[in-house]
Short mmCIF file of C-alpha atoms and ligand atoms in Angstrom, two decimals:
data_model
loop_
_atom_site.label_atom_id
_atom_site.label_comp_id
_atom_site.label_asym_id
_atom_site.label_seq_id
_atom_site.Cartn_x
_atom_site.Cartn_y
_atom_site.Cartn_z
CA UNK D 215 -5.48 -29.82 30.79
CA UNK D 216 -6.52 -27.42 28.03
CA UNK D 217 -3.30 -26.72 26.14
CA UNK D 218 -5.04 -24.06 24.02
CA UNK D 219 -6.56 -21.61 26.50
CA UNK D 220 -7.75 -19.28 23.74
CA UNK D 221 -9.44 -21.91 21.61
CA UNK D 222 -12.91 -20.49 22.36
CA UNK D 223 -14.36 -23.92 22.94
CA UNK D 224 -18.08 -24.09 23.76
CA UNK D 225 -19.74 -26.79 25.84
CA UNK D 226 -21.21 -29.82 24.07
CA UNK D 227 -24.77 -28.65 24.70
CA UNK D 228 -24.34 -25.18 23.14
CA UNK D 229 -27.00 -24.64 20.46
CA UNK D 230 -25.73 -23.63 17.03
CA UNK D 231 -28.45 -22.29 14.78
CA UNK D 232 -29.51 -19.91 12.03
CA UNK D 233 -32.55 -17.67 11.66
CA UNK D 234 -34.94 -16.33 9.02
CA UNK D 235 -38.43 -14.78 8.94
CA UNK D 236 -41.51 -15.54 6.85
CA UNK D 237 -41.97 -12.37 4.78
CA UNK D 238 -38.25 -12.11 4.14
CA UNK D 239 -37.88 -15.55 2.52
CA UNK D 240 -41.16 -17.28 1.68
CA UNK D 241 -42.55 -15.45 -1.36
CA UNK D 242 -45.73 -17.10 -2.74
CA UNK D 243 -47.73 -14.24 -1.28
CA UNK D 244 -50.86 -15.09 -3.24
CA UNK D 245 -50.64 -18.85 -2.83
CA UNK D 246 -52.06 -21.37 -0.42
CA UNK D 247 -54.92 -19.15 0.71
CA UNK D 248 -52.65 -16.39 2.08
CA UNK D 249 -53.95 -12.82 2.00
CA UNK D 250 -51.88 -9.59 2.16
CA UNK D 251 -49.91 -8.48 5.18
CA UNK D 252 -48.99 -4.88 5.96
CA UNK D 253 -45.61 -5.52 4.34
CA UNK D 254 -47.23 -6.52 1.01
CA UNK D 255 -49.13 -3.25 1.00
CA UNK D 256 -46.21 -1.18 2.21
CA UNK D 257 -43.69 -2.60 -0.24
CA UNK D 258 -46.13 -2.21 -3.14
CA UNK D 259 -46.41 1.51 -2.38
CA UNK D 260 -44.00 3.45 -4.64
CA UNK D 261 -41.05 4.96 -2.83
CA UNK D 262 -41.30 2.84 0.30
CA UNK D 263 -38.71 0.14 -0.48
CA UNK D 264 -35.38 0.54 -2.28
CA UNK D 265 -35.68 -0.29 -6.01
CA UNK D 266 -39.40 -1.00 -5.54
CA UNK D 267 -38.58 -4.51 -4.23
CA UNK D 268 -41.32 -6.54 -2.57
CA UNK D 269 -41.49 -9.92 -0.84
CA UNK D 270 -43.72 -11.37 -3.59
CA UNK D 271 -41.08 -13.95 -4.60
CA UNK D 272 -38.27 -13.36 -2.09
CA UNK D 273 -36.21 -16.61 -1.86
CA UNK D 274 -39.17 -18.68 -3.03
CA UNK D 275 -38.69 -20.68 0.15
CA UNK D 276 -42.39 -21.61 0.13
CA UNK D 277 -41.57 -23.90 -2.81
CA UNK D 278 -37.86 -24.50 -2.26
CA UNK D 279 -37.84 -25.30 1.47
CA UNK D 280 -36.68 -28.93 0.92
CA UNK D 281 -33.49 -27.66 -0.72
CA UNK D 282 -33.05 -25.03 2.01
CA UNK D 283 -33.43 -27.62 4.76
CA UNK D 284 -30.85 -29.79 2.98
CA UNK D 285 -28.46 -26.82 3.05
CA UNK D 286 -29.11 -26.41 6.79
CA UNK D 287 -28.19 -30.05 7.28
CA UNK D 288 -25.04 -29.54 5.21
CA UNK D 289 -24.17 -26.57 7.42
CA UNK D 290 -24.62 -28.73 10.49
CA UNK D 291 -27.04 -26.55 12.46
CA UNK D 292 -29.21 -28.40 14.93
CA UNK D 293 -31.53 -25.43 15.56
CA UNK D 294 -33.46 -23.32 13.09
CA UNK D 295 -35.44 -20.20 13.93
CA UNK D 296 -38.12 -19.19 11.43
CA UNK D 297 -41.38 -17.28 11.69
CA UNK D 298 -44.98 -18.16 11.02
CA UNK D 299 -46.97 -15.76 8.91
CA UNK D 300 -50.23 -14.68 10.60
CA UNK D 301 -51.58 -13.93 7.09
CA UNK D 302 -51.09 -17.55 6.03
CA UNK D 303 -52.77 -18.99 9.10
CA UNK D 304 -55.60 -16.47 9.49
CA UNK D 305 -55.73 -14.54 6.22
CA UNK D 306 -58.32 -12.07 7.55
CA UNK D 307 -56.49 -11.64 10.84
CA UNK D 308 -59.34 -13.16 12.82
CA UNK D 309 -61.78 -16.03 12.38
CA UNK D 310 -61.32 -18.78 9.82
CA UNK D 311 -58.06 -20.78 9.99
CA UNK D 312 -56.51 -21.50 6.60
CA UNK D 313 -55.62 -25.20 6.58
CA UNK D 314 -53.27 -24.80 3.61
CA UNK D 315 -51.19 -22.36 5.66
CA UNK D 316 -51.02 -24.77 8.59
CA UNK D 317 -50.05 -27.58 6.19
CA UNK D 318 -47.15 -25.58 4.77
CA UNK D 319 -45.60 -25.20 8.23
CA UNK D 320 -46.27 -28.87 9.00
CA UNK D 321 -44.34 -29.86 5.89
CA UNK D 322 -41.49 -27.52 6.75
CA UNK D 323 -41.26 -28.68 10.37
CA UNK D 324 -41.47 -32.37 9.48
CA UNK D 325 -38.67 -31.84 7.02
CA UNK D 326 -36.53 -30.16 9.68
CA UNK D 327 -37.23 -32.90 12.18
CA UNK D 328 -36.31 -35.57 9.66
CA UNK D 329 -32.79 -34.05 9.61
CA UNK D 330 -32.63 -33.77 13.40
CA UNK D 331 -33.02 -29.98 13.29
CA UNK D 332 -35.09 -28.50 16.14
CA UNK D 333 -37.61 -25.88 14.99
CA UNK D 334 -37.89 -22.60 16.92
CA UNK D 335 -40.96 -20.73 15.70
CA UNK D 336 -41.45 -17.00 16.05
CA UNK D 337 -45.17 -16.27 16.03
CA UNK D 338 -44.89 -12.69 14.85
CA UNK D 339 -42.10 -11.16 12.81
CA UNK D 340 -43.86 -7.98 11.58
CA UNK D 341 -46.09 -9.33 8.75
CA UNK D 342 -49.49 -8.70 10.37
CA UNK D 343 -52.65 -9.09 8.30
CA UNK D 344 -53.55 -6.02 6.24
CA UNK D 345 -57.19 -6.67 7.13
CA UNK D 346 -56.49 -5.66 10.74
CA UNK D 347 -54.72 -2.50 9.62
CA UNK D 348 -57.87 -1.58 7.73
CA UNK D 349 -60.21 -2.67 10.52
CA UNK D 350 -58.63 -0.81 13.43
CA UNK D 351 -55.10 0.36 12.58
CA UNK D 352 -53.26 -2.78 13.81
CA UNK D 353 -51.08 -2.07 16.86
CA UNK D 354 -52.69 1.28 17.46
CA UNK D 355 -55.64 -0.66 18.82
CA UNK D 356 -55.71 -2.69 22.04
CA UNK D 357 -57.88 -5.20 20.17
CA UNK D 358 -54.77 -6.30 18.22
CA UNK D 359 -53.36 -7.91 21.40
CA UNK D 360 -56.42 -10.08 21.85
CA UNK D 361 -56.61 -11.02 18.17
CA UNK D 362 -52.92 -11.94 18.26
CA UNK D 363 -53.58 -14.25 21.23
CA UNK D 364 -56.40 -15.98 19.29
CA UNK D 365 -54.06 -16.47 16.34
CA UNK D 366 -51.40 -17.91 18.66
CA UNK D 367 -53.92 -20.30 20.13
CA UNK D 368 -54.86 -21.43 16.61
CA UNK D 369 -51.21 -22.06 15.68
CA UNK D 370 -50.09 -23.81 18.85
CA UNK D 371 -53.13 -26.08 19.02
CA UNK D 372 -52.35 -27.24 15.46
CA UNK D 373 -48.54 -27.32 15.44
CA UNK D 374 -47.72 -27.81 19.13
CA UNK D 375 -47.31 -31.56 18.61
CA UNK D 376 -44.15 -30.90 16.55
CA UNK D 377 -42.92 -27.46 17.66
CA UNK D 378 -41.98 -27.03 21.32
CA UNK D 379 -39.80 -23.92 21.14
CA UNK D 380 -41.92 -20.79 20.73
CA UNK D 381 -40.96 -17.15 20.45
CA UNK D 382 -43.88 -14.75 20.79
CA UNK D 383 -42.86 -11.53 19.07
CA UNK D 384 -39.77 -10.24 17.31
CA UNK D 385 -38.34 -6.80 18.10
CA UNK D 386 -41.28 -4.73 19.37
CA UNK D 387 -39.49 -1.38 18.79
CA UNK D 388 -39.29 -1.98 15.05
CA UNK D 389 -42.92 -2.40 14.07
CA UNK D 390 -44.22 0.07 16.68
CA UNK D 391 -41.68 2.84 17.25
CA UNK D 392 -40.33 2.58 13.70
CA UNK D 393 -43.71 1.73 12.20
CA UNK D 394 -45.53 4.78 13.47
CA UNK D 395 -43.01 7.44 14.44
CA UNK D 396 -42.50 10.67 12.61
CA UNK D 397 -39.33 11.06 10.54
CA UNK D 398 -38.52 7.35 10.61
CA UNK D 399 -35.67 6.54 8.26
CA UNK D 400 -35.72 4.01 6.68
CA UNK D 401 -39.51 3.69 6.79
CA UNK D 402 -41.21 0.66 8.23
CA UNK D 403 -44.67 -0.86 7.72
CA UNK D 404 -47.40 0.03 8.30
CA UNK D 405 -45.74 3.42 7.85
CA UNK D 406 -48.66 5.38 9.19
CA UNK D 407 -47.52 8.56 10.90
CA UNK D 408 -49.08 9.40 14.24
CA UNK D 409 -48.88 12.88 15.68
CA UNK D 410 -48.02 12.18 19.33
CA UNK D 411 -45.19 10.21 20.93
CA UNK D 412 -47.80 8.88 23.35
CA UNK D 413 -49.52 7.06 20.47
CA UNK D 414 -46.25 5.35 19.57
CA UNK D 415 -45.70 4.20 23.17
CA UNK D 416 -49.33 3.07 23.25
CA UNK D 417 -48.68 0.87 20.20
CA UNK D 418 -45.65 -0.75 21.86
CA UNK D 419 -47.67 -1.21 25.04
CA UNK D 420 -50.27 -3.11 23.00
CA UNK D 421 -47.51 -5.28 21.55
CA UNK D 422 -46.23 -6.04 25.08
CA UNK D 423 -49.74 -6.98 26.09
CA UNK D 424 -49.97 -9.22 23.03
CA UNK D 425 -46.74 -10.90 24.12
CA UNK D 426 -48.15 -11.57 27.60
CA UNK D 427 -51.45 -12.88 26.28
CA UNK D 428 -49.52 -14.88 23.69
CA UNK D 429 -47.44 -16.60 26.39
CA UNK D 430 -50.65 -17.53 28.22
CA UNK D 431 -52.17 -18.83 24.97
CA UNK D 432 -49.10 -20.97 24.19
CA UNK D 433 -49.11 -22.52 27.64
CA UNK D 434 -52.86 -23.17 27.42
CA UNK D 435 -52.75 -24.65 23.90
CA UNK D 436 -49.60 -26.77 24.06
CA UNK D 437 -50.29 -30.31 25.13
CA UNK D 438 -46.61 -31.02 25.74
CA UNK D 439 -43.98 -29.16 27.80
CA UNK D 440 -42.64 -26.28 25.76
CA UNK D 441 -40.23 -23.38 25.97
CA UNK D 442 -41.47 -19.81 25.52
CA UNK D 443 -39.38 -16.74 24.75
CA UNK D 444 -39.71 -13.07 23.90
CA UNK D 445 -37.26 -11.77 21.31
CA UNK D 446 -36.01 -8.21 21.66
CA UNK D 447 -33.27 -6.09 20.16
CA UNK D 448 -32.79 -3.88 23.19
CA UNK D 449 -30.16 -1.17 22.86
CA UNK D 450 -26.80 -2.09 24.37
CA UNK D 451 -24.76 0.44 26.29
CA UNK D 452 -21.08 -0.45 26.12
CA UNK D 453 -18.59 1.22 28.49
CA UNK D 454 -15.85 3.11 26.66
CA UNK D 455 -13.47 1.03 28.74
CA UNK D 456 -14.09 -1.45 31.51
CA UNK D 457 -12.92 0.62 34.44
CA UNK D 458 -15.53 0.62 37.25
CA UNK D 459 -16.59 4.20 36.68
CA UNK D 460 -17.50 3.63 33.00
CA UNK D 461 -19.12 0.25 33.71
CA UNK D 462 -21.33 2.00 36.26
CA UNK D 463 -22.15 4.69 33.67
CA UNK D 464 -23.13 2.06 31.07
CA UNK D 465 -25.48 0.44 33.58
CA UNK D 466 -27.00 3.74 34.60
CA UNK D 467 -27.58 4.74 30.98
CA UNK D 468 -29.15 1.42 29.99
CA UNK D 469 -32.84 2.12 30.85
CA UNK D 470 -32.81 5.40 28.92
CA UNK D 471 -31.12 4.00 25.83
CA UNK D 472 -33.48 3.31 22.88
CA UNK D 473 -36.78 1.95 24.16
CA UNK D 474 -35.20 -0.27 26.86
CA UNK D 475 -37.06 1.24 29.81
CA UNK D 476 -40.42 0.69 28.15
CA UNK D 477 -39.96 -2.74 26.57
CA UNK D 478 -37.35 -5.06 28.07
CA UNK D 479 -38.00 -3.71 31.58
CA UNK D 480 -41.79 -4.25 31.71
CA UNK D 481 -41.45 -7.62 29.97
CA UNK D 482 -38.79 -8.94 32.36
CA UNK D 483 -39.52 -7.07 35.60
CA UNK D 484 -43.23 -6.16 35.44
CA UNK D 485 -42.64 -2.40 35.53
CA UNK D 486 -41.70 0.37 33.12
CA UNK D 487 -38.43 1.93 34.25
CA UNK D 488 -39.22 4.92 36.54
CA UNK D 489 -36.46 6.90 34.84
CA UNK D 490 -38.16 6.44 31.48
CA UNK D 491 -41.63 7.27 32.82
CA UNK D 492 -40.27 10.47 34.26
CA UNK D 493 -38.68 11.36 30.92
CA UNK D 494 -41.85 10.52 29.00
CA UNK D 495 -44.22 12.38 31.33
CA UNK D 496 -47.43 12.98 29.33
CA UNK D 497 -46.13 10.81 26.48
CA UNK D 498 -46.24 7.66 28.63
CA UNK D 499 -48.80 5.08 27.47
CA UNK D 500 -52.08 4.45 29.29
CA UNK D 501 -51.62 1.26 31.27
CA UNK D 502 -54.78 -0.48 32.41
CA UNK D 503 -55.04 -2.30 35.70
CA UNK D 504 -53.62 -5.80 35.40
CA UNK D 505 -51.69 -5.10 32.17
CA UNK D 506 -48.28 -5.31 33.80
CA UNK D 507 -49.03 -8.67 35.39
CA UNK D 508 -50.10 -10.02 31.98
CA UNK D 509 -47.02 -8.58 30.30
CA UNK D 510 -44.65 -9.96 32.94
CA UNK D 511 -45.19 -13.65 32.20
CA UNK D 512 -42.67 -16.22 33.34
CA UNK D 513 -40.41 -17.04 30.40
CA UNK D 514 -38.16 -20.03 29.78
CA UNK D 515 -35.61 -18.11 27.78
CA UNK D 516 -34.98 -14.63 26.39
CA UNK D 517 -34.06 -14.11 22.73
CA UNK D 518 -31.54 -11.31 22.29
CA UNK D 519 -31.01 -9.91 18.78
CA UNK D 520 -27.74 -8.02 18.61
CA UNK D 521 -25.94 -6.24 15.79
CA UNK D 522 -24.27 -3.17 17.30
CA UNK D 523 -24.32 -0.95 20.38
CA UNK D 524 -23.74 2.50 21.85
CA UNK D 525 -20.61 3.58 23.69
CA UNK D 526 -21.14 5.32 27.01
CA UNK D 527 -18.75 7.01 29.42
CA UNK D 528 -19.05 8.56 32.86
CA UNK D 529 -19.58 12.31 32.71
CA UNK D 530 -19.61 15.23 35.03
CA UNK D 531 -23.20 16.21 34.25
CA UNK D 532 -26.61 15.80 35.90
CA UNK D 533 -27.04 12.25 34.57
CA UNK D 534 -23.55 11.05 35.46
CA UNK D 535 -23.05 9.56 31.98
CA UNK D 536 -23.06 10.49 28.33
CA UNK D 537 -23.78 8.61 25.10
CA UNK D 538 -20.95 8.85 22.59
CA UNK D 539 -21.53 9.17 18.87
CA UNK D 540 -19.37 7.13 16.49
CA UNK D 541 -16.51 9.06 14.87
CA UNK D 542 -16.79 9.45 11.07
CA UNK D 543 -14.24 6.77 10.22
CA UNK D 544 -15.58 4.14 12.60
CA UNK D 545 -15.62 0.67 10.93
CA UNK D 546 -19.05 -0.28 9.69
CA UNK D 547 -20.56 -3.00 7.52
CA UNK D 548 -23.23 -2.60 4.86
CA UNK D 549 -26.03 -0.82 6.77
CA UNK D 550 -25.91 2.75 8.05
CA UNK D 551 -26.32 1.51 11.64
CA UNK D 552 -24.02 -1.51 11.42
CA UNK D 553 -21.08 -0.09 13.41
CA UNK D 554 -18.86 -3.00 14.38
CA UNK D 555 -19.02 -3.32 18.17
CA UNK D 556 -18.76 -7.02 19.11
CA UNK D 557 -18.59 -6.24 22.85
CA UNK D 558 -22.31 -5.40 22.56
CA UNK D 559 -23.09 -9.08 22.55
CA UNK D 560 -21.26 -9.62 25.84
CA UNK D 561 -22.56 -6.41 27.43
CA UNK D 562 -26.15 -7.10 26.40
CA UNK D 563 -26.09 -10.43 28.19
CA UNK D 564 -24.40 -8.90 31.22
CA UNK D 565 -26.98 -6.08 31.37
CA UNK D 566 -29.82 -8.62 31.35
CA UNK D 567 -28.28 -10.21 34.42
CA UNK D 568 -26.98 -7.20 36.30
CA UNK D 569 -28.92 -4.16 35.08
CA UNK D 570 -32.34 -5.62 34.36
CA UNK D 571 -31.80 -7.99 37.27
CA UNK D 572 -32.62 -11.31 35.62
CA UNK D 573 -29.52 -13.52 36.10
CA UNK D 574 -31.93 -16.47 36.38
CA UNK D 575 -33.19 -16.18 32.79
CA UNK D 576 -31.39 -18.24 30.13
CA UNK D 577 -30.47 -16.26 27.00
CA UNK D 578 -30.29 -17.16 23.35
CA UNK D 579 -28.66 -14.94 20.79
CA UNK D 580 -31.68 -15.14 18.52
CA UNK D 581 -30.06 -13.00 15.79
CA UNK D 582 -26.56 -11.81 15.04
CA UNK D 583 -25.07 -11.18 11.63
CA UNK D 584 -24.23 -8.52 9.11
CA UNK D 585 -24.86 -7.24 5.62
CA UNK D 586 -21.77 -7.20 3.41
CA UNK D 587 -21.17 -6.15 -0.20
CA UNK D 588 -21.02 -9.71 -1.48
CA UNK D 589 -19.99 -10.42 -5.07
CA UNK D 590 -19.81 -13.70 -6.98
CA UNK D 591 -16.25 -13.96 -8.32
CA UNK D 592 -15.09 -15.48 -11.61
CA UNK D 593 -14.87 -18.90 -9.97
CA UNK D 594 -18.50 -18.62 -8.87
CA UNK D 595 -17.60 -18.11 -5.19
CA UNK D 596 -18.51 -15.44 -2.64
CA UNK D 597 -15.49 -14.72 -0.45
CA UNK D 598 -17.04 -12.73 2.41
CA UNK D 599 -14.06 -12.39 4.75
CA UNK D 600 -15.64 -9.19 6.16
CA UNK D 601 -18.65 -11.20 7.38
CA UNK D 602 -16.36 -13.88 8.82
CA UNK D 603 -14.43 -11.22 10.74
CA UNK D 604 -17.66 -9.72 12.12
CA UNK D 605 -19.11 -13.08 13.14
CA UNK D 606 -15.88 -14.40 14.62
CA UNK D 607 -15.54 -11.38 16.90
CA UNK D 608 -19.16 -11.72 18.04
CA UNK D 609 -18.76 -15.41 18.78
CA UNK D 610 -15.67 -14.60 20.83
CA UNK D 611 -17.80 -12.17 22.82
CA UNK D 612 -20.39 -14.96 23.26
CA UNK D 613 -17.63 -17.20 24.54
CA UNK D 614 -16.57 -14.55 27.03
CA UNK D 615 -20.16 -14.37 28.35
CA UNK D 616 -20.32 -18.14 28.78
CA UNK D 617 -16.90 -18.38 30.41
CA UNK D 618 -17.86 -15.68 32.93
CA UNK D 619 -20.89 -17.76 33.87
CA UNK D 620 -23.71 -15.85 32.16
CA UNK D 621 -26.54 -18.20 31.10
CA UNK D 622 -26.09 -18.14 27.31
CA UNK D 623 -27.58 -21.30 25.76
CA UNK D 624 -27.06 -20.82 22.05
CA UNK D 625 -26.57 -18.68 18.98
CA UNK D 626 -28.72 -18.16 15.88
CA UNK D 627 -26.91 -16.53 13.02
CA UNK D 628 -28.87 -13.98 10.96
CA UNK D 629 -29.33 -15.12 8.39
CA UNK D 630 -29.28 -18.54 6.80
CA UNK D 631 -29.62 -16.92 3.39
CA UNK D 632 -29.83 -13.51 1.74
CA UNK D 633 -33.38 -12.22 1.87
CA UNK D 634 -35.76 -9.27 1.68
CA UNK D 635 -34.16 -6.76 4.03
CA UNK D 636 -37.33 -4.70 4.58
CA UNK D 637 -36.99 -1.09 3.34
CA UNK D 638 -33.59 -1.97 1.85
CA UNK D 639 -35.08 -4.70 -0.33
CA UNK D 640 -32.68 -7.22 -1.84
CA UNK D 641 -29.75 -4.84 -2.05
CA UNK D 642 -28.52 -5.66 1.44
CA UNK D 643 -27.36 -9.25 1.92
CA UNK D 644 -27.15 -10.86 5.36
CA UNK D 645 -26.95 -14.52 4.36
CA UNK D 646 -24.47 -17.34 4.75
CA UNK D 647 -25.97 -18.45 1.43
CA UNK D 648 -25.96 -16.10 -1.52
CA UNK D 649 -29.23 -15.98 -3.43
CA UNK D 650 -28.97 -15.26 -7.13
CA UNK D 651 -32.48 -13.81 -7.29
CA UNK D 652 -33.06 -14.06 -11.09
CA UNK D 653 -32.35 -17.82 -11.05
CA UNK D 654 -32.96 -18.54 -7.34
CA UNK D 655 -29.65 -20.37 -7.32
CA UNK D 656 -28.22 -20.88 -3.82
CA UNK D 657 -24.45 -20.33 -3.45
CA UNK D 658 -22.96 -21.06 -0.01
CA UNK D 659 -20.50 -18.26 0.81
CA UNK D 660 -17.07 -18.61 2.46
CA UNK D 661 -18.81 -17.72 5.75
CA UNK D 662 -20.98 -20.83 5.34
CA UNK D 663 -17.85 -23.02 5.37
CA UNK D 664 -16.42 -21.05 8.28
CA UNK D 665 -19.61 -21.43 10.37
CA UNK D 666 -19.83 -25.10 9.45
CA UNK D 667 -16.33 -25.58 10.87
CA UNK D 668 -17.24 -23.70 14.09
CA UNK D 669 -20.24 -25.99 14.55
CA UNK D 670 -18.28 -29.12 13.75
CA UNK D 671 -15.48 -28.33 16.18
CA UNK D 672 -17.79 -26.58 18.68
CA UNK D 673 -15.51 -23.55 18.90
CA UNK D 674 -14.70 -20.27 17.21
CA UNK D 675 -12.33 -20.98 14.33
O1 IFM C 1585 -33.55 -8.54 8.77
C1 IFM C 1585 -33.71 -8.07 10.07
C2 IFM C 1585 -34.63 -8.98 10.86
O2 IFM C 1585 -35.86 -9.15 10.25
C3 IFM C 1585 -34.87 -8.41 12.23
N1 IFM C 1585 -33.63 -8.09 12.89
C4 IFM C 1585 -32.64 -7.34 12.15
C5 IFM C 1585 -32.40 -7.98 10.80
C6 IFM C 1585 -31.34 -7.18 10.03
O3 IFM C 1585 -31.76 -5.87 9.83
#
C-alpha cells in the first residue's frame, strides 16, 4: 500500500527531459557552411531585440555540446529535445544540402546516444533561411510549405538512422501571427507587417500545410519506425473554479481563445473550428481542396508547450462565458505574460481529450518552465527558489493529469540552460543551468539539483 498518497509518484516509464532550440543556443552562425536565418537578420536590425543582442554566439553550444551533453547526463534526463536549423542543413533554403551541417547534428546525436539520452528533434523552431524571406516572403507564400517538406526529407533521410522521435514545427502562432501581425509586442521575426488579418491567417495556414507535408516526408524518408509529433502552445482556458458551470464555460471558450480554432483544431480534427470561421468571416484563410486532409495527418504524439493560461467563467451574455483579465497584483515570473497558473498544464491536457476530442492521442509536455531574475551569489551559486516553486506546481498538475488517466507520456523542461530569449535577448533566463555569457561558464542552479532529485526518485520533490 502507498503510505504517502501525496508523494506525486510517476510511473517508471514516464519520460523526464529538457528542451532547447537551435538559434537560441548554438551560436557559430557563420560557421560550418551555415547562412543567415530570418532571426540573424531580425536581431541585427537596431531596435528589434533588447540590448541589441543576437544569436551570433549564444551559448556557443555548436562548440561546447560535449560539455552540455555531460551536464544532461549529470542531471539524469533520458530525453532531450533540440531543434535542427534549416539554415545549417540547406543554407539557401532549397537545393544543395550542406554536409557540414548534417555532420554537426550527427556528432551531437551520437554523443547523446552514448549517454543513453534519446534525441527528440524539432525540424523547425523559427529560424527559417533568410534566402526564402527574400525569395518569396517565407510563410506568406504557399511555396514555403513545399520547400519545408523537401528540407525535412533531406534531414530525415540523413539522420533517420539515429533519430526516431521527430517534431515537425514549434508553435505556429509565434512565427506567423506574431511574425506578421500589426502592433505585435514584443516583435518577432521576420517582423514584416501585413495589412490584413487574412494574410496572417494565410501564413499560419501555410505553416499547417508544411506540418502535414512534413509528416508525410518523415514517414516516407525514415527507414525505421519513428514517432511524429506537432508541437503547439495552444491557449489554455482554465475555469475560475471547477464547478460544472465554469468547466462548461472553459470548454466553450476554448476554440475562440488565441488561435486555437485555426491551429490545434485543423491539425488534430481536420477542420477549422466553425465558431472561429464565423468570427473571422472575410479574414479566414483561403483553403485549397485537399489541404485539410494533408494537414490532418495521423500523429503518434502531441507536443504541448505550456507556460500560463486564461481564466474563464460562465456569464450571462450571448456567448455564455467570459475571459477574465489578471488582477494587477497577480503573481508573475520574469516575463510580462508569465502569470503563474499551473492548472493550465492539467486543463490543456484535459481540453485535448475532451474539447478537441482526441483522448486517443498521447501527449508530451514539450516545454514548461519560467524566466526568473537569477543572480550568482557570493558563494558562486544561483538559488532560484522561485523557479523551483513554479516547476513543482506544474509537475503536480502533470501528476494530476496522469492520475486521472489522461495520456501524458513525459515532460521536457524549458530550458536546459539560459539562452537567447528572442526579442528579450539574454536578459531573460529560463535555464536550469546559468550561463555566464562573457566566459561561457556553466553554473547549475538550485533548480538543476531539484529536478535531478525528481528524476532520480521519479516523483515531485
Ligand atoms: O524560448 C521560448 C521557446 O523558443 C518557445 N516557447 C516559449 C519559450 C519561452 O518564451
